[in-house]
Amino acid sequence: MPLLSRLVPVPLFCLLLALPPAACAGPGAYITNILQLDAPRMLAPDGRAYSSEELRIRNSAGSAMSEVNREQTWIYAPTGLAEGCLGTDCPADRVGFRPGEGLPATGNFVHAGAEMYRMFDLSLAEAHQYVRADRYFEDPEPARDWIQARSWSRGGFDFQPPAAGEITFAFDVMRYLDMRVAAGTPDLPVVNADSEFWLTVTDVTIGYDVLRIAPEDLNTHVVLHSDRDSAQYEYFVRTVVETAYFDPARVYHVELAQNVFIGLVPEPSGAALYVAGLALLALLGRGRWRRVAAGGSLALLCSGLAQASTAAAGFELRMPALHLAGAPDTALPMPSGPATVVTEADGRRGGGRDFVEEPDLHTWLYSCTGTGCAPAPSPLAGDAAAAFEETRNLRSADTSNAFHVMTAEAVSTAQASHALAEASLYPLVFTVDSADALVLSFQGRATAQAHAARADDASAAVSFAVTLKNNSTGAESTFAPAALNRTVAAGEAAYDSGLLAFTMTTPLLEPGPLYLLYFDYAVSAATLPAVPEPAPLPLYGAGLACVLWLARRQRSCA
């Protein structure tokens, strides 16, 4: 009898674990949470808007982050977009969502996005920053693990007022919240949505805040319960105005931040039950069993990482310079345009975009998707895909310290991973006054390596091309050095071109036609799992067999 009392609860509990989770019928939740700031301005006592030059604005910096289930995309720049999406119905082109635009009305996904556009250009009416988080699902079953999304943006600058007196801070805000939760959704008892906004002005000399703006209607916490049909809707656009006195002999620092969050509190999921089952087995087992189980788990983990398929690629563009052959001392600007990173692991996607736009600009963008993500530049610790892009002074008149760097890395132990970073700059459009040739000089480096465990596949690739097009005739000429275009498959030697100097001279250009100069370059890394993940039901069966074997062994030892 004592043996029976010890054995019966274990198999019954394991039988519960072996049953697939019950699906819920009917819609689950629809949530969109947005906070947007537009046209920030600082006004003189007579109501006139100060320019950035009058206020001697300096040390400006901004950053934005989107996070979906702790998988993050970052950007550091006055202008840029960080975005991530997870789910079975993520739109193919997620970049650039606006309130009421871009998102399907139905589906299963969770999304987060944050954008800044020239936030510290006080003379620009189009300057803005916004953050948003969205969570849709109709079918609760595939959405069990899509728990939360968060977006935030933060920035600041120093200024020194031109004269003693009051300065008025004014900006337009838009608040949009749409939450709908269907009754009778047992997997989702609680849904919450938060928003946060604040702006502070600090006297740098004494370290004292002279102004703080944090309106109550922009700092909210909303909770809905699914024991009944629930909904919450908010939408307003208004202007925030606050005034304080400033001394021209002092330096002040402005800091502003905004954040939106949506979170779900689900019923215990299958994974939680499995963990609870393991904990129960550990409590019921003997000390020797605990030691064997722990050692076995560690061995499996280490074995999985050792069997990983990996791929990595990198590209560097440094010191680019453009000029006409007949005017070597007159530099032409590099083209502007977007650089994009995309990462995908286990069907989950992340990514973002920044803009090579301002002459003296430093931006970086990092995206990582998967369970093995780590903050840059730490190496990935398991199934994950990561892409990184950084640019500095690419369009500056002095490109001696200009660069554009991109990397892509993928690791697979049980799930496929893919990372991509690419730049497709807008074409440089120009004409020539007399017959001449265009000369491009730069330094470039390409790296690629791939390793596949067992017979699975992995690859890494780098591509670079500059194309000149005669817009009148359609004739094109392309410069694509072999050293900067390379694909490495698993089993092939790692590739590193080293930092090389290149010069491209176009064919003779005639006056009259419009010419377009394109830059396109990219890095990618892709891996397939080294060891296919076992299906859940065989795992449950194996667990039951293990429990019964242990029970029989305990009986024979009694």
Coordinates of C-alpha atoms in Angstrom, one line a residue:
M1 CA 0.0 0.0 0.0
P2 CA 2.7 2.6 0.7
L3 CA 4.2 1.9 -2.7
L4 CA 0.8 2.3 -4.4
S5 CA 0.2 5.6 -2.7
R6 CA 3.5 6.8 -4.0
L7 CA 2.9 5.6 -7.5
V8 CA -0.7 6.5 -8.4
P9 CA -0.4 10.3 -8.3
V10 CA 2.6 10.4 -10.6
P11 CA 1.1 8.5 -13.7
L12 CA -2.2 10.3 -13.3
F13 CA -0.5 13.7 -13.3
C14 CA 1.6 12.7 -16.3
L15 CA -1.6 11.6 -18.2
L16 CA -2.9 15.1 -17.6
L17 CA 0.4 16.4 -19.1
A18 CA 0.0 14.2 -22.1
L19 CA -3.4 15.7 -23.0
P20 CA -3.1 18.6 -25.5
P21 CA -4.4 21.9 -24.2
A22 CA -8.0 22.7 -24.8
A23 CA -8.7 25.3 -27.5
C24 CA -11.2 28.0 -26.9
A25 CA -13.8 29.0 -29.4
G26 CA -14.6 32.5 -30.3
P27 CA -12.5 35.7 -30.6
G28 CA -10.0 36.6 -27.9
A29 CA -8.8 40.2 -27.9
Y30 CA -8.2 43.3 -30.1
I31 CA -5.9 45.9 -28.7
T32 CA -4.2 49.0 -30.2
N33 CA -2.4 51.4 -28.0
I34 CA -0.8 54.5 -29.5
L35 CA 0.8 57.7 -28.2
Q36 CA 2.2 60.3 -30.7
L37 CA 3.9 63.7 -30.2
D38 CA 4.0 66.2 -33.1
A39 CA 5.6 69.5 -33.8
P40 CA 7.6 70.3 -30.6
R41 CA 8.3 74.0 -30.3
M42 CA 9.7 76.5 -27.8
L43 CA 8.1 79.9 -27.9
A44 CA 9.4 83.4 -27.0
P45 CA 7.2 85.7 -24.8
D46 CA 5.8 87.3 -27.9
G47 CA 4.6 83.9 -29.2
R48 CA 7.3 83.6 -31.8
A49 CA 8.9 80.1 -32.2
Y50 CA 12.6 80.0 -31.4
S51 CA 14.8 78.3 -33.9
S52 CA 17.4 75.6 -32.9
E53 CA 20.1 78.1 -33.7
E54 CA 18.7 80.8 -31.4
L55 CA 18.6 78.4 -28.5
R56 CA 22.1 77.0 -29.3
I57 CA 20.8 73.5 -29.1
R58 CA 23.5 70.9 -28.8
N59 CA 24.2 67.4 -27.5
S60 CA 20.9 66.1 -29.0
A61 CA 20.4 62.4 -28.9
G62 CA 17.4 60.1 -29.4
S63 CA 16.7 56.4 -29.1
A64 CA 13.7 54.1 -29.7
M65 CA 12.9 50.5 -28.9
S66 CA 10.2 48.0 -29.8
E67 CA 9.9 44.8 -27.7
V68 CA 7.7 41.8 -28.4
N69 CA 8.0 39.1 -25.7
R70 CA 11.5 40.4 -24.8
E71 CA 12.7 40.3 -28.4
Q72 CA 13.9 43.8 -29.0
T73 CA 14.7 46.1 -31.9
W74 CA 16.7 49.3 -31.2
I75 CA 17.5 52.4 -33.0
Y76 CA 19.7 55.3 -32.0
A77 CA 19.1 58.4 -34.1
P78 CA 17.0 61.6 -34.4
T79 CA 15.3 59.9 -37.3
G80 CA 14.4 56.2 -37.5
L81 CA 12.0 53.4 -36.9
A82 CA 12.2 50.3 -34.7
E83 CA 9.6 47.6 -35.2
G84 CA 8.9 44.0 -34.4
C85 CA 6.0 41.6 -35.0
L86 CA 5.2 38.1 -33.9
G87 CA 2.4 35.8 -35.1
T88 CA 0.9 33.9 -37.9
D89 CA -0.7 36.9 -39.6
C90 CA 2.0 39.6 -39.4
P91 CA 1.7 41.9 -42.4
A92 CA 4.6 41.3 -44.9
D93 CA 5.5 45.0 -44.9
R94 CA 5.2 46.2 -41.3
V95 CA 7.4 49.2 -41.5
G96 CA 5.6 52.6 -41.2
F97 CA 2.3 51.8 -39.5
R98 CA 0.2 54.8 -38.6
P99 CA -2.9 55.1 -36.5
G100 CA -5.7 53.5 -38.4
E101 CA -3.4 52.4 -41.3
G102 CA -1.4 49.3 -42.2
L103 CA -2.9 46.8 -39.8
P104 CA -5.4 44.1 -40.8
A105 CA -8.7 44.2 -39.0
T106 CA -8.4 40.5 -38.1
G107 CA -5.7 38.0 -37.5
N108 CA -3.3 36.6 -34.9
F109 CA -0.3 38.7 -34.1
V110 CA 1.3 41.0 -31.6
H111 CA 3.2 44.1 -32.9
A112 CA 5.3 46.9 -31.4
G113 CA 6.7 50.0 -33.2
A114 CA 8.5 53.2 -32.3
E115 CA 9.5 56.0 -34.7
M116 CA 11.3 59.4 -34.4
Y117 CA 11.5 61.9 -37.2
R118 CA 13.9 64.9 -36.7
M119 CA 12.5 65.4 -33.2
F120 CA 14.9 68.3 -32.2
D121 CA 14.4 70.4 -35.3
L122 CA 12.2 73.0 -33.7
S123 CA 11.4 74.7 -37.0
L124 CA 10.0 71.6 -38.7
A125 CA 6.3 71.1 -38.4
E126 CA 6.6 67.5 -39.5
A127 CA 8.9 66.6 -36.6
H128 CA 7.3 63.8 -34.5
Q129 CA 7.8 60.7 -32.5
Y130 CA 5.3 58.0 -31.8
V131 CA 5.1 54.6 -30.1
R132 CA 2.5 51.9 -30.5
A133 CA 1.7 48.4 -29.5
D134 CA -1.0 46.1 -31.0
R135 CA -2.3 42.7 -30.1
Y136 CA -4.9 40.9 -32.2
F137 CA -6.1 37.3 -32.0
E138 CA -9.2 35.4 -33.0
D139 CA -7.9 31.9 -32.3
P140 CA -6.4 31.7 -28.8
E141 CA -4.6 28.5 -29.5
P142 CA -1.6 29.8 -31.5
A143 CA -1.5 33.0 -29.5
R144 CA -0.9 31.4 -26.1
D145 CA 2.7 32.5 -25.9
W146 CA 2.3 36.0 -27.4
I147 CA 2.1 37.8 -24.0
Q148 CA 3.2 41.4 -24.3
A149 CA 4.4 44.2 -26.4
R150 CA 6.2 47.4 -25.5
S151 CA 7.4 50.5 -27.4
W152 CA 9.3 53.5 -26.1
S153 CA 11.2 56.4 -27.4
R154 CA 13.4 58.8 -25.5
G155 CA 15.5 61.8 -26.4
G156 CA 17.0 65.0 -25.2
F157 CA 19.1 68.1 -25.9
D158 CA 20.9 71.0 -24.2
F159 CA 20.0 74.6 -24.8
Q160 CA 20.9 78.1 -23.6
P161 CA 18.2 80.8 -23.9
P162 CA 19.0 83.9 -25.9
A163 CA 17.5 86.3 -23.2
A164 CA 16.1 86.2 -19.7
G165 CA 12.4 85.6 -19.5
E166 CA 9.7 82.9 -20.0
I167 CA 9.9 80.2 -22.6
T168 CA 6.7 78.2 -23.4
F169 CA 7.0 74.6 -24.4
A170 CA 4.3 73.5 -26.7
F171 CA 3.6 70.3 -28.7
D172 CA 0.6 68.4 -30.1
V173 CA -0.3 65.0 -28.7
M174 CA -2.5 62.2 -30.1
R175 CA -3.7 59.5 -27.8
Y176 CA -5.5 56.4 -29.2
L177 CA -6.5 53.3 -27.3
D178 CA -8.9 50.6 -28.6
M179 CA -9.4 47.5 -26.4
R180 CA -12.0 44.8 -26.9
V181 CA -12.0 41.5 -25.0
A182 CA -14.6 38.8 -25.7
A183 CA -16.4 37.2 -22.8
G184 CA -15.7 33.6 -21.9
T185 CA -12.0 33.4 -23.0
P186 CA -10.5 31.2 -20.2
D187 CA -7.0 31.5 -21.5
L188 CA -7.1 35.3 -21.1
P189 CA -8.7 36.5 -17.9
V190 CA -6.9 39.9 -17.7
V191 CA -5.7 42.4 -20.4
N192 CA -4.0 45.6 -19.5
A193 CA -2.7 48.6 -21.5
D194 CA -0.5 51.3 -20.2
S195 CA 0.8 54.7 -21.5
E196 CA 3.4 57.0 -20.1
F197 CA 4.7 60.4 -21.1
W198 CA 6.9 63.0 -19.4
L199 CA 9.1 65.9 -20.3
T200 CA 11.5 67.5 -17.9
V201 CA 13.7 70.6 -18.1
T202 CA 16.7 70.6 -15.8
D203 CA 19.1 73.4 -14.9
V204 CA 22.4 71.7 -15.6
T205 CA 24.3 74.1 -13.3
I206 CA 22.5 73.2 -10.1
G207 CA 20.9 69.9 -11.2
Y208 CA 17.4 71.1 -10.4
D209 CA 14.2 70.5 -12.5
V210 CA 12.6 73.8 -13.4
L211 CA 9.8 72.2 -15.4
R212 CA 8.1 68.8 -15.5
I213 CA 5.2 68.0 -17.8
A214 CA 3.3 64.7 -17.3
P215 CA -0.4 65.1 -18.1
E216 CA -2.7 62.6 -16.3
D217 CA -4.5 61.7 -19.5
L218 CA -1.2 60.6 -21.1
N219 CA -0.2 58.4 -18.1
T220 CA -2.9 55.8 -17.8
H221 CA -3.4 52.1 -16.8
V222 CA -6.4 50.3 -18.2
V223 CA -7.4 46.7 -17.2
L224 CA -10.2 44.6 -18.8
H225 CA -11.5 41.2 -17.7
S226 CA -12.8 38.5 -20.0
D227 CA -15.6 37.3 -17.6
R228 CA -17.8 39.7 -19.6
D229 CA -17.6 41.5 -22.9
S230 CA -15.4 44.5 -22.2
A231 CA -14.2 47.5 -24.3
Q232 CA -12.3 50.7 -23.7
Y233 CA -11.9 53.4 -26.4
E234 CA -10.0 56.7 -26.1
Y235 CA -9.1 59.1 -28.9
F236 CA -8.1 62.7 -28.6
V237 CA -5.7 65.2 -30.2
R238 CA -4.8 68.3 -28.2
T239 CA -2.0 70.8 -27.6
V240 CA 0.1 70.7 -24.4
V241 CA 1.5 74.1 -23.3
E242 CA 3.6 74.8 -20.2
T243 CA 5.8 77.9 -19.3
A244 CA 8.8 78.5 -17.1
Y245 CA 11.4 81.2 -16.5
F246 CA 14.9 80.8 -17.8
D247 CA 18.3 82.5 -17.3
P248 CA 20.5 83.1 -20.4
A249 CA 23.7 82.5 -18.2
R250 CA 22.7 78.9 -17.5
V251 CA 22.5 75.7 -19.6
Y252 CA 19.4 73.6 -19.5
H253 CA 18.7 70.0 -20.5
V254 CA 15.4 68.9 -22.0
E255 CA 14.5 65.2 -21.7
L256 CA 11.3 63.6 -23.0
A257 CA 10.1 60.0 -23.0
Q258 CA 7.0 58.1 -24.0
N259 CA 6.1 54.5 -23.6
V260 CA 3.1 52.2 -24.4
F261 CA 2.7 48.7 -23.1
I262 CA 0.1 45.9 -23.6
G263 CA 0.2 42.8 -21.4
L264 CA -1.8 39.7 -21.0
V265 CA -2.2 37.6 -17.9
P266 CA -3.0 34.1 -19.3
E267 CA -4.2 30.9 -17.6
P268 CA -1.4 28.5 -16.9
S269 CA -0.2 27.3 -20.3
G270 CA 0.9 23.8 -21.3
A271 CA 4.6 24.8 -20.8
A272 CA 3.8 25.9 -17.2
L273 CA 2.1 22.6 -16.5
Y274 CA 5.0 20.7 -17.9
V275 CA 7.4 22.6 -15.6
A276 CA 5.1 21.9 -12.7
G277 CA 5.1 18.2 -13.6
L278 CA 8.9 18.1 -13.6
A279 CA 9.0 19.9 -10.2
L280 CA 6.5 17.3 -8.8
L281 CA 8.7 14.4 -10.1
A282 CA 11.7 16.0 -8.5
L283 CA 9.9 16.2 -5.1
L284 CA 8.6 12.7 -5.3
G285 CA 11.9 11.2 -6.5
R286 CA 15.0 10.2 -4.4
G287 CA 18.1 12.2 -4.1
R288 CA 19.9 10.0 -6.7
W289 CA 17.1 10.6 -9.2
R290 CA 17.4 14.3 -8.8
R291 CA 21.1 14.2 -9.5
V292 CA 20.6 12.0 -12.6
A293 CA 17.8 14.3 -13.9
A294 CA 19.9 17.4 -13.5
G295 CA 22.9 15.9 -15.1
G296 CA 20.9 14.6 -18.0
S297 CA 19.3 17.9 -18.7
L298 CA 22.6 19.7 -18.7
A299 CA 24.1 17.1 -21.0
L300 CA 21.2 17.6 -23.4
L301 CA 21.5 21.3 -23.3
C302 CA 25.2 21.3 -23.9
S303 CA 24.8 18.7 -26.7
G304 CA 22.2 20.9 -28.4
L305 CA 24.5 23.9 -28.4
A306 CA 27.4 21.9 -29.6
Q307 CA 25.3 20.6 -32.5
A308 CA 24.2 24.0 -33.6
S309 CA 24.3 25.2 -37.2
T310 CA 25.7 28.7 -37.5
A311 CA 26.2 31.4 -40.1
A312 CA 27.5 34.9 -40.1
A313 CA 28.2 37.6 -42.6
G314 CA 29.5 41.2 -42.5
F315 CA 30.2 44.2 -44.7
E316 CA 32.0 47.4 -44.2
L317 CA 31.9 50.5 -46.4
R318 CA 34.4 53.2 -45.3
M319 CA 35.5 56.6 -46.6
P320 CA 33.3 56.8 -49.7
A321 CA 34.0 59.8 -51.9
L322 CA 32.3 60.9 -55.1
H323 CA 33.5 63.5 -57.6
L324 CA 33.6 64.3 -61.3
A325 CA 36.9 63.4 -63.0
G326 CA 37.2 67.0 -64.2
A327 CA 36.7 68.4 -60.8
P328 CA 38.5 66.2 -58.3
D329 CA 38.4 68.8 -55.5
T330 CA 34.6 69.2 -55.6
A331 CA 33.0 66.4 -53.6
L332 CA 29.5 65.2 -54.4
P333 CA 27.2 64.0 -51.6
M334 CA 26.5 60.4 -51.1
P335 CA 22.9 59.3 -51.8
S336 CA 20.4 59.2 -48.9
G337 CA 17.9 56.4 -48.2
P338 CA 16.8 53.7 -45.9
A339 CA 18.8 50.8 -44.4
T340 CA 16.7 47.8 -43.2
V341 CA 17.3 44.8 -40.9
V342 CA 15.0 41.8 -40.8
T343 CA 15.3 38.8 -38.5
E344 CA 13.3 35.6 -38.3
A345 CA 13.5 32.5 -36.0
D346 CA 10.9 29.9 -35.5
G347 CA 8.4 31.8 -37.6
R348 CA 8.8 34.9 -35.5
R349 CA 9.9 38.1 -37.2
G350 CA 11.5 41.3 -36.1
G351 CA 13.1 44.3 -37.8
G352 CA 13.4 47.9 -38.3
R353 CA 14.6 50.7 -40.5
D354 CA 16.7 53.8 -40.2
F355 CA 17.4 56.6 -42.7
V356 CA 20.8 57.7 -44.1
E357 CA 19.6 61.2 -44.4
E358 CA 21.4 63.9 -42.4
P359 CA 24.9 64.9 -43.4
D360 CA 26.5 64.4 -39.9
L361 CA 24.5 61.6 -38.4
H362 CA 25.3 58.5 -36.3
T363 CA 22.7 55.8 -36.2
W364 CA 22.6 52.2 -35.3
L365 CA 19.9 49.5 -35.5
Y366 CA 19.9 46.1 -33.9
S367 CA 17.3 43.4 -34.2
C368 CA 17.3 40.0 -32.6
T369 CA 14.6 37.3 -32.7
G370 CA 14.6 33.9 -31.0
T371 CA 15.2 32.2 -27.7
G372 CA 19.0 32.7 -27.8
C373 CA 19.0 36.5 -28.2
A374 CA 21.6 38.5 -26.3
P375 CA 22.2 42.3 -26.2
A376 CA 24.7 43.4 -28.9
P377 CA 27.5 42.7 -29.3
S378 CA 27.2 39.5 -27.1
P379 CA 27.2 36.2 -29.1
L380 CA 23.9 34.4 -29.5
A381 CA 23.3 31.7 -27.0
G382 CA 20.9 29.4 -28.9
D383 CA 18.2 29.5 -31.6
A384 CA 18.2 33.1 -32.8
A385 CA 18.8 35.4 -35.7
A386 CA 20.4 38.9 -35.2
A387 CA 21.1 41.7 -37.6
F388 CA 23.0 44.9 -36.9
E389 CA 23.5 48.1 -39.0
E390 CA 25.4 51.3 -38.1
T391 CA 26.2 54.4 -40.1
R392 CA 28.2 57.5 -39.3
N393 CA 28.7 60.7 -41.4
L394 CA 27.9 58.9 -44.6
R395 CA 26.6 62.1 -46.3
S396 CA 29.1 64.5 -44.7
A397 CA 31.3 66.8 -46.7
D398 CA 34.2 65.2 -45.0
T399 CA 34.0 61.4 -45.3
S400 CA 37.4 60.7 -43.8
N401 CA 35.7 59.1 -40.8
A402 CA 32.5 58.0 -42.6
F403 CA 31.4 54.3 -42.5
H404 CA 28.5 52.0 -42.9
V405 CA 28.7 48.6 -41.3
M406 CA 26.3 45.7 -41.4
T407 CA 26.3 42.2 -39.9
A408 CA 23.9 39.2 -39.9
E409 CA 24.2 36.1 -37.7
A410 CA 22.0 33.0 -37.4
V411 CA 22.1 30.0 -35.0
S412 CA 19.9 26.9 -35.1
T413 CA 19.7 24.0 -32.8
A414 CA 16.0 23.2 -33.2
Q415 CA 14.5 25.9 -35.3
A416 CA 15.3 27.6 -38.6
S417 CA 16.8 31.1 -38.4
H418 CA 17.4 33.8 -40.9
A419 CA 18.9 37.3 -40.6
L420 CA 19.2 40.0 -43.2
A421 CA 20.6 43.5 -43.2
E422 CA 20.5 45.6 -46.4
A423 CA 20.8 49.1 -47.7
S424 CA 19.1 50.4 -50.8
L425 CA 20.0 54.1 -50.9
Y426 CA 17.9 56.4 -53.0
P427 CA 19.6 57.2 -56.3
L428 CA 21.8 60.2 -56.6
V429 CA 20.2 62.1 -59.4
F430 CA 22.5 64.5 -61.4
T431 CA 23.4 66.0 -64.8
V432 CA 26.8 67.2 -66.1
D433 CA 27.5 70.5 -67.8
S434 CA 30.1 69.1 -70.1
A435 CA 31.4 65.6 -71.0
D436 CA 32.9 64.0 -67.9
A437 CA 33.1 60.8 -65.9
L438 CA 32.0 60.1 -62.3
V439 CA 34.6 58.7 -59.9
L440 CA 33.8 56.8 -56.8
S441 CA 36.5 55.7 -54.3
F442 CA 35.9 53.8 -51.1
Q443 CA 37.3 51.1 -48.8
G444 CA 35.3 47.8 -48.4
R445 CA 35.5 44.5 -46.6
A446 CA 33.3 41.4 -46.8
T447 CA 33.3 38.4 -44.4
A448 CA 31.2 35.2 -44.5
Q449 CA 31.3 31.8 -42.7
A450 CA 28.9 28.9 -42.3
H451 CA 28.8 25.7 -40.3
A452 CA 26.2 23.0 -40.4
A453 CA 25.9 20.3 -37.8
R454 CA 25.2 16.8 -39.3
A455 CA 23.8 17.1 -42.8
D456 CA 21.7 20.2 -42.4
D457 CA 22.2 23.4 -44.3
A458 CA 23.7 26.8 -43.5
S459 CA 24.9 29.7 -45.6
A460 CA 26.1 33.3 -45.4
A461 CA 26.2 35.9 -48.2
V462 CA 27.5 39.4 -48.9
S463 CA 26.6 41.5 -51.9
F464 CA 27.6 45.0 -53.1
A465 CA 26.8 46.8 -56.3
V466 CA 26.9 50.4 -57.6
T467 CA 24.8 51.0 -60.7
L468 CA 24.8 54.0 -63.0
K469 CA 21.7 54.5 -65.2
N470 CA 21.2 56.9 -68.1
N471 CA 17.5 57.8 -67.5
S472 CA 17.0 58.9 -71.1
T473 CA 18.3 55.8 -72.8
G474 CA 17.9 53.2 -70.0
A475 CA 21.6 52.2 -70.4
E476 CA 23.2 50.9 -67.3
S477 CA 26.7 50.1 -66.1
T478 CA 27.4 48.2 -62.8
F479 CA 30.4 48.0 -60.5
A480 CA 30.3 44.9 -58.3
P481 CA 33.8 43.8 -57.2
A482 CA 34.1 40.0 -56.8
A483 CA 35.8 40.5 -53.5
L484 CA 32.7 42.1 -52.0
N485 CA 30.2 39.6 -53.5
R486 CA 30.6 36.1 -51.9
T487 CA 28.4 33.3 -50.7
V488 CA 29.8 30.7 -48.4
A489 CA 27.9 27.4 -47.8
A490 CA 28.4 24.9 -45.0
G491 CA 31.7 22.9 -45.5
E492 CA 33.4 25.8 -47.3
A493 CA 36.2 27.8 -45.9
A494 CA 35.4 31.0 -44.1
Y495 CA 35.9 34.1 -46.2
D496 CA 37.5 37.5 -45.2
S497 CA 38.5 39.9 -48.0
G498 CA 40.3 42.2 -45.6
L499 CA 39.8 46.0 -46.0
L500 CA 40.5 46.8 -49.6
A501 CA 40.6 50.1 -51.6
F502 CA 38.4 50.4 -54.7
T503 CA 37.9 53.0 -57.4
M504 CA 35.1 53.1 -59.9
T505 CA 35.2 55.3 -63.0
T506 CA 32.0 55.5 -65.1
P507 CA 31.9 55.7 -68.9
L508 CA 32.0 59.2 -70.3
L509 CA 28.8 61.1 -69.4
E510 CA 27.2 63.5 -71.8
P511 CA 25.5 66.8 -71.0
G512 CA 21.7 66.7 -71.3
P513 CA 20.6 63.3 -69.9
L514 CA 19.5 62.7 -66.3
Y515 CA 21.8 60.2 -64.6
L516 CA 20.9 58.0 -61.6
L517 CA 23.5 56.4 -59.3
Y518 CA 22.3 53.5 -57.1
F519 CA 24.0 51.8 -54.1
D520 CA 22.7 48.4 -53.1
Y521 CA 24.4 46.1 -50.5
A522 CA 23.3 43.4 -48.1
V523 CA 24.5 40.7 -45.8
S524 CA 22.4 37.6 -44.9
A525 CA 22.8 34.5 -42.8
A526 CA 20.5 31.4 -42.8
T527 CA 20.6 28.2 -40.9
L528 CA 18.4 25.1 -40.6
P529 CA 18.1 23.2 -37.3
A530 CA 20.8 20.7 -36.6
V531 CA 18.5 18.3 -34.7
P532 CA 14.7 18.4 -35.6
E533 CA 12.6 19.2 -32.6
P534 CA 10.6 16.1 -31.4
A535 CA 6.8 16.4 -31.7
P536 CA 5.1 17.0 -28.3
L537 CA 3.1 13.7 -28.1
P538 CA 6.1 11.4 -28.4
L539 CA 7.7 13.5 -25.7
Y540 CA 4.8 12.9 -23.4
G541 CA 4.9 9.2 -24.2
A542 CA 8.5 9.1 -23.4
G543 CA 7.9 10.8 -20.1
L544 CA 5.2 8.3 -19.2
A545 CA 7.5 5.4 -20.0
C546 CA 10.2 7.0 -17.9
V547 CA 7.9 7.4 -14.9
L548 CA 6.7 3.8 -15.2
W549 CA 10.2 2.4 -15.5
L550 CA 11.2 4.4 -12.4
A551 CA 8.2 3.0 -10.5
R552 CA 9.0 -0.6 -11.4
R553 CA 12.6 0.0 -10.4
Q554 CA 11.5 1.4 -7.1
R555 CA 9.2 -1.7 -6.5
S556 CA 12.1 -4.1 -7.3
C557 CA 14.3 -2.3 -4.8
A558 CA 11.7 -2.2 -2.0

